[in-house]
Short mmCIF file of C-alpha atoms in Angstrom, two decimals:
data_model
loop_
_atom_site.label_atom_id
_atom_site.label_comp_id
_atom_site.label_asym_id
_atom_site.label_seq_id
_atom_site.Cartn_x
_atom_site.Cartn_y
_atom_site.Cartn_z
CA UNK A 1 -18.70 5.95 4.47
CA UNK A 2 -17.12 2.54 5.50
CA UNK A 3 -13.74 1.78 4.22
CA UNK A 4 -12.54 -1.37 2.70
CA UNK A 5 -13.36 -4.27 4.32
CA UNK A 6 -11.68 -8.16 3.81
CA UNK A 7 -12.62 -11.45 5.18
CA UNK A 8 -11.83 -13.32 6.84
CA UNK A 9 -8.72 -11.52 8.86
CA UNK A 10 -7.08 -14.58 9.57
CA UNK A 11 -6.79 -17.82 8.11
CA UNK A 12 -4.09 -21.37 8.07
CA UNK A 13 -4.15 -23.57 5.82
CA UNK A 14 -1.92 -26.45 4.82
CA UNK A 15 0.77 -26.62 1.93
CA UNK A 16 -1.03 -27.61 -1.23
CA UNK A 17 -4.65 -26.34 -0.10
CA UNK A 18 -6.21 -23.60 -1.83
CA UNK A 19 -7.49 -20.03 -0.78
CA UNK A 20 -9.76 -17.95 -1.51
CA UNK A 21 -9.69 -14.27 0.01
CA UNK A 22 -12.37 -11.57 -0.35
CA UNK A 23 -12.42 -7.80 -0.70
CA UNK A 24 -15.08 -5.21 -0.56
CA UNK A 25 -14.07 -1.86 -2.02
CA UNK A 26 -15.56 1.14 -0.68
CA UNK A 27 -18.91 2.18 -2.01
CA UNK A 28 -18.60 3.82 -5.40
CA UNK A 29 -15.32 3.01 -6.10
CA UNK A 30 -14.88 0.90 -9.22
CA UNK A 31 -11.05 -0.16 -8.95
CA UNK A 32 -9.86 -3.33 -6.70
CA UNK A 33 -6.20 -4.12 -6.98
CA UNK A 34 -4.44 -6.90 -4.43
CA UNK A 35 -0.73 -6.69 -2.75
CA UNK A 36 1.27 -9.41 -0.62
CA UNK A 37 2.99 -8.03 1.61
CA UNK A 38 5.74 -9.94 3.28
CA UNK A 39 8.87 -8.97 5.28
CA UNK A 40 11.49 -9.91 2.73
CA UNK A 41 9.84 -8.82 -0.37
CA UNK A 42 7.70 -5.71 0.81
CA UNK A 43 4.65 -4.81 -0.85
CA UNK A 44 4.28 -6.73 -4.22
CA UNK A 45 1.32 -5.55 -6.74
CA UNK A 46 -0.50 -8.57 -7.28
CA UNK A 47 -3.60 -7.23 -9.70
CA UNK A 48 -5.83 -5.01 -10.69
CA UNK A 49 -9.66 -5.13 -11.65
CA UNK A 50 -12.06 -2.32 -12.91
CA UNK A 51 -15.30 -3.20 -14.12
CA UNK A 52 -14.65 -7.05 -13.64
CA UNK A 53 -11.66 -7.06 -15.85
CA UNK A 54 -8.09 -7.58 -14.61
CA UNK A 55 -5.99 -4.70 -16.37
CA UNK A 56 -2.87 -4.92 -14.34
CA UNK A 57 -0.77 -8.13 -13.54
CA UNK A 58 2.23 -8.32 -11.48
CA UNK A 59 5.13 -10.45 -11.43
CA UNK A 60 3.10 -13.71 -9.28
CA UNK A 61 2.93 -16.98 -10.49
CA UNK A 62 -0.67 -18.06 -12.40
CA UNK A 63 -1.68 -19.98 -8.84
CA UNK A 64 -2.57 -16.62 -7.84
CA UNK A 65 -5.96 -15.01 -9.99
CA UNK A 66 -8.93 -12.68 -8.72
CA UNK A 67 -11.88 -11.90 -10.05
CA UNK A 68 -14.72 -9.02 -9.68
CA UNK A 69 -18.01 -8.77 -9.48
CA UNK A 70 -20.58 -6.40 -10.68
CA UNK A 71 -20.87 -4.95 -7.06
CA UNK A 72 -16.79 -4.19 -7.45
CA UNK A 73 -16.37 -6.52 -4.67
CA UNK A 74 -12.91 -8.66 -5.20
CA UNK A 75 -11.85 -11.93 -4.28
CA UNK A 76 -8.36 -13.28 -4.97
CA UNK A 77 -7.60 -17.18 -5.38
CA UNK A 78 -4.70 -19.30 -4.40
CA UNK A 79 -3.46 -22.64 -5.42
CA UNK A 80 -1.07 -25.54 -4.65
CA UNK A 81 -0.55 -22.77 -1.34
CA UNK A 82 3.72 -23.01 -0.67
CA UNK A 83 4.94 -21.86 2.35
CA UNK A 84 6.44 -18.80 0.56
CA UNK A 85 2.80 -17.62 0.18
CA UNK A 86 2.56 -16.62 3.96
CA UNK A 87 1.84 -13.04 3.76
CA UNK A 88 -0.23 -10.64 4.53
CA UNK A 89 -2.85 -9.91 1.64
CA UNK A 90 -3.82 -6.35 1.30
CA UNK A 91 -6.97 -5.02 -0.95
CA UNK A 92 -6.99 -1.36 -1.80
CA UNK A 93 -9.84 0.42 -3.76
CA UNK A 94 -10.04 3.40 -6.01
CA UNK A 95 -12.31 5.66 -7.63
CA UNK A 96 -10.65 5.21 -11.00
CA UNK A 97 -9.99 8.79 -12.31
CA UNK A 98 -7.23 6.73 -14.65
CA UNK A 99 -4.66 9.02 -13.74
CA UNK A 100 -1.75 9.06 -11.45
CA UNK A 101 -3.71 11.20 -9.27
CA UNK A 102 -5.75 8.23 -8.29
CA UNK A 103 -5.51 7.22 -4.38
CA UNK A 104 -5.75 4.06 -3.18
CA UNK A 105 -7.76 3.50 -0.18
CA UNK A 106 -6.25 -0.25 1.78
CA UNK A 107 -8.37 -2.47 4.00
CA UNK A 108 -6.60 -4.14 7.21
CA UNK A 109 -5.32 -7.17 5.14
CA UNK A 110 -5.91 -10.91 5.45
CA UNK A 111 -3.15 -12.78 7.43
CA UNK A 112 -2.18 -16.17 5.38
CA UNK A 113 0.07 -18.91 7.41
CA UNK A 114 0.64 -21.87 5.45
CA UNK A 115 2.25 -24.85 7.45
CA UNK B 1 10.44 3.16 -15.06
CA UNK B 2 9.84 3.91 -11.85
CA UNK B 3 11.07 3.44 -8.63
CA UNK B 4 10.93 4.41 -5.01
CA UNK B 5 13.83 4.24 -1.92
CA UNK B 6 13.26 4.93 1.61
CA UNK B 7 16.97 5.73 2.60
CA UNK B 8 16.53 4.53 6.56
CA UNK B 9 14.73 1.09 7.35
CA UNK B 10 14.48 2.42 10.62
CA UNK B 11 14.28 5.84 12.63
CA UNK B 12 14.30 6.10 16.30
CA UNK B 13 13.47 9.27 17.76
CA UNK B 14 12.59 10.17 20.97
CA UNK B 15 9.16 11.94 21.98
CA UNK B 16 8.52 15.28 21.26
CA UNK B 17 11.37 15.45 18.91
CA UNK B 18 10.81 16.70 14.90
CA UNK B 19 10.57 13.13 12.87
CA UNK B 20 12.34 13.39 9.28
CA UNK B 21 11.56 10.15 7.09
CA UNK B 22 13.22 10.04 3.77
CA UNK B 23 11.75 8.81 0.51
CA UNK B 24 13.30 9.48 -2.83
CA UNK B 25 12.18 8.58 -5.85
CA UNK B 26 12.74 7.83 -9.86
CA UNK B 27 10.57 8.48 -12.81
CA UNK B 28 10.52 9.92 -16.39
CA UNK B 29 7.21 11.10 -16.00
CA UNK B 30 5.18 14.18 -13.43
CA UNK B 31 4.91 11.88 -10.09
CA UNK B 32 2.35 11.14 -8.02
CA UNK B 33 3.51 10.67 -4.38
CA UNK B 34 2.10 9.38 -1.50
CA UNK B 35 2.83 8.24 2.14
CA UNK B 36 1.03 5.53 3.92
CA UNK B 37 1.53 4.44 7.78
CA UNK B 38 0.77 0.97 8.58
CA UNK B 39 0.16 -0.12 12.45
CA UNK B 40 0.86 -3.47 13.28
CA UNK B 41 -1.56 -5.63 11.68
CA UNK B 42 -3.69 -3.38 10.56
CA UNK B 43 -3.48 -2.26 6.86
CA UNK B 44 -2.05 0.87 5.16
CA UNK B 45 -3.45 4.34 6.01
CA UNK B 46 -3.05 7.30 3.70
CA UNK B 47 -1.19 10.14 5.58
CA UNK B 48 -0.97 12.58 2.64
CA UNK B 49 -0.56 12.61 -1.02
CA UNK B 50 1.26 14.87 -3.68
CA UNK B 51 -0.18 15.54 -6.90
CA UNK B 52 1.37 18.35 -8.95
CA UNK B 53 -0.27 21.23 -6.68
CA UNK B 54 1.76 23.32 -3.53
CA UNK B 55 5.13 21.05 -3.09
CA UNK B 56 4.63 21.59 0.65
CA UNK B 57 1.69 18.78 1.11
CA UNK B 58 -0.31 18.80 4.89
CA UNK B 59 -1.68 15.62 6.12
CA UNK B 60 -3.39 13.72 8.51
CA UNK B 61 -1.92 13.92 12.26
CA UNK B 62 0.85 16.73 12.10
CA UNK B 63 3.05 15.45 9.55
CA UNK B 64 3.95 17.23 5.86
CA UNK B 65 5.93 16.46 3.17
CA UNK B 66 7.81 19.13 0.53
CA UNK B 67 7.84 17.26 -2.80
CA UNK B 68 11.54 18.22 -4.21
CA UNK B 69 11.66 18.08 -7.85
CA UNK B 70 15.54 19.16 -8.31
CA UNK B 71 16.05 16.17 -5.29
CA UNK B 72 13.67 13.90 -6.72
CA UNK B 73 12.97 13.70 -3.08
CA UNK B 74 9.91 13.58 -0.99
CA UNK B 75 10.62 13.57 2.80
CA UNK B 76 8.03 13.31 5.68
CA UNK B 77 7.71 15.41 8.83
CA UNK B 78 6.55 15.90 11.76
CA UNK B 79 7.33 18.79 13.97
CA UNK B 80 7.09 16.44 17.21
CA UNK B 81 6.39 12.85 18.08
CA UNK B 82 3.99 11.19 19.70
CA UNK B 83 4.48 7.82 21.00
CA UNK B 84 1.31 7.00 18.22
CA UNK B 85 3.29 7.91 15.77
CA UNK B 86 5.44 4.80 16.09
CA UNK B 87 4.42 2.46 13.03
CA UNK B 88 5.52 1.55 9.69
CA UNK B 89 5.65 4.19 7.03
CA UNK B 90 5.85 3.75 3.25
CA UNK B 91 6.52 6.10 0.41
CA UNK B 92 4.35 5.10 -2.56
CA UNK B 93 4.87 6.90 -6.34
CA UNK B 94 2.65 6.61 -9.51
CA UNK B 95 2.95 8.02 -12.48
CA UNK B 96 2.89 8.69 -16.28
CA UNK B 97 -0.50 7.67 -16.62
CA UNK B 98 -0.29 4.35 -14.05
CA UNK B 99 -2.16 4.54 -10.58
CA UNK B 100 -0.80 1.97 -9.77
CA UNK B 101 1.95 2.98 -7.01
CA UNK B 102 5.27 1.57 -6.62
CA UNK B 103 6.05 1.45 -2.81
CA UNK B 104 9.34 1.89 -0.84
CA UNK B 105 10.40 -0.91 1.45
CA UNK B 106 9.26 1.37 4.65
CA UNK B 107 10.94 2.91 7.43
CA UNK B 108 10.28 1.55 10.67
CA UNK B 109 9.68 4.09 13.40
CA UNK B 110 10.50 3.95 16.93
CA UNK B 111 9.51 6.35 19.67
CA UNK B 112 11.42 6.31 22.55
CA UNK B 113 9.57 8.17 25.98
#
């Protein structure tokens, strides 16, 4: 079965530009969520979506939003891009069992560099 | 709430020595725990997960964890290095009804030859 899978793996872009990142969970599971993970902060919970809702929000300012799609593939948006948002942007999926005992399954990440 | 602490950003070892990397954690509820290892630039890999069953948990590649509830620890292990081994490892907890984990800042580990 292939794992999660994100595109592209690498992008720039320039302060005030806008990205948008895309995740594709693995087949069958129904739960997308999105971390930033930077050296300072450590992995940060961005969001969560299950059956093209978000249910979970972390702490990130509202230039940051995601959607799903009926397929459960993902895609996260940002705006007004800061330098701050350099990061590395990591999609994990899940079956959803809605339990703690739920594992969550990470792709290899997108690398952001904003100049 | 919850919350997680890895008690060594890094650990050096040298190869073929045992590798002890310490996570403990905080919640009011029946955890779920789990350790990831992250190679450079790739993404996080699950090593092994605990989730109310035996305490001692086996996983991927030689290592185990023993989930300590009078500790509130959960400490990896590994028997005996291998210069693979050397990556980024972080402790990850859910719990009372959330999957969604709280992570640990990660140990960085070093393997010497």
């Amino acid at each position: 079965k292939a794992g999660v899978t994100q595109t592209p793996r690498y992008l720039i872009k320039t302060r005030g530009q806008q990205v948008t990142l895309s995740c594709s969970p693995i087949s069958g599971h129904r739960s997308v969520s999105w971390y930033q993970q930077t050296p300072g902060q450590g992995l940060q919970f961005l969001f969560e979506y299950f059956s093209e809702t978000q249910r979970n929000k972390g702490n990130f300012p509202g230039r940051f939003s995601g959607r799903q799609f009926s397929n459960s593939r993902s895609e996260m948006n940002v705006s007004t891009l800061e330098l701050g948002d350099s990061a590395l942007y990591l999609c994990a999926s899940s079956l959803y069992q809605g339990s703690s005992t739920d594992t969550q399954y990470f792709g290899p990440g997108t690398r952001l560099t904003v100049l | 709430a919850q919350s997680v602490t890895q008690l060594d950003s890094h650990v050096s070892v040298s190869e073929g020595t045992p590798v002890l990397l310490r996570c403990n954690y905080s919640s009011s509820y029946s955890p779920s725990l789990f350790w990831y290892v992250q190679h450079p630039n790739k993404g996080l890999q699950l090593l092994l997960k605990y989730t109310s069953a035996a305490t001692l948990v086996k996983g991927i590649n030689g290592f185990e964890a023993e989930f300590k509830k009078s500790e509130t620890s959960f400490h990896l292990t590994k028997p005996s290095a291998h210069m693979s081994d050397a990556a980024e490892y972080f402790c990850g907890l859910a719990s009372g009804g959330s999957y969604i984990p709280t992570f640990g800042r990660g140990t960085s580990l070093i393997v010497h030859p």
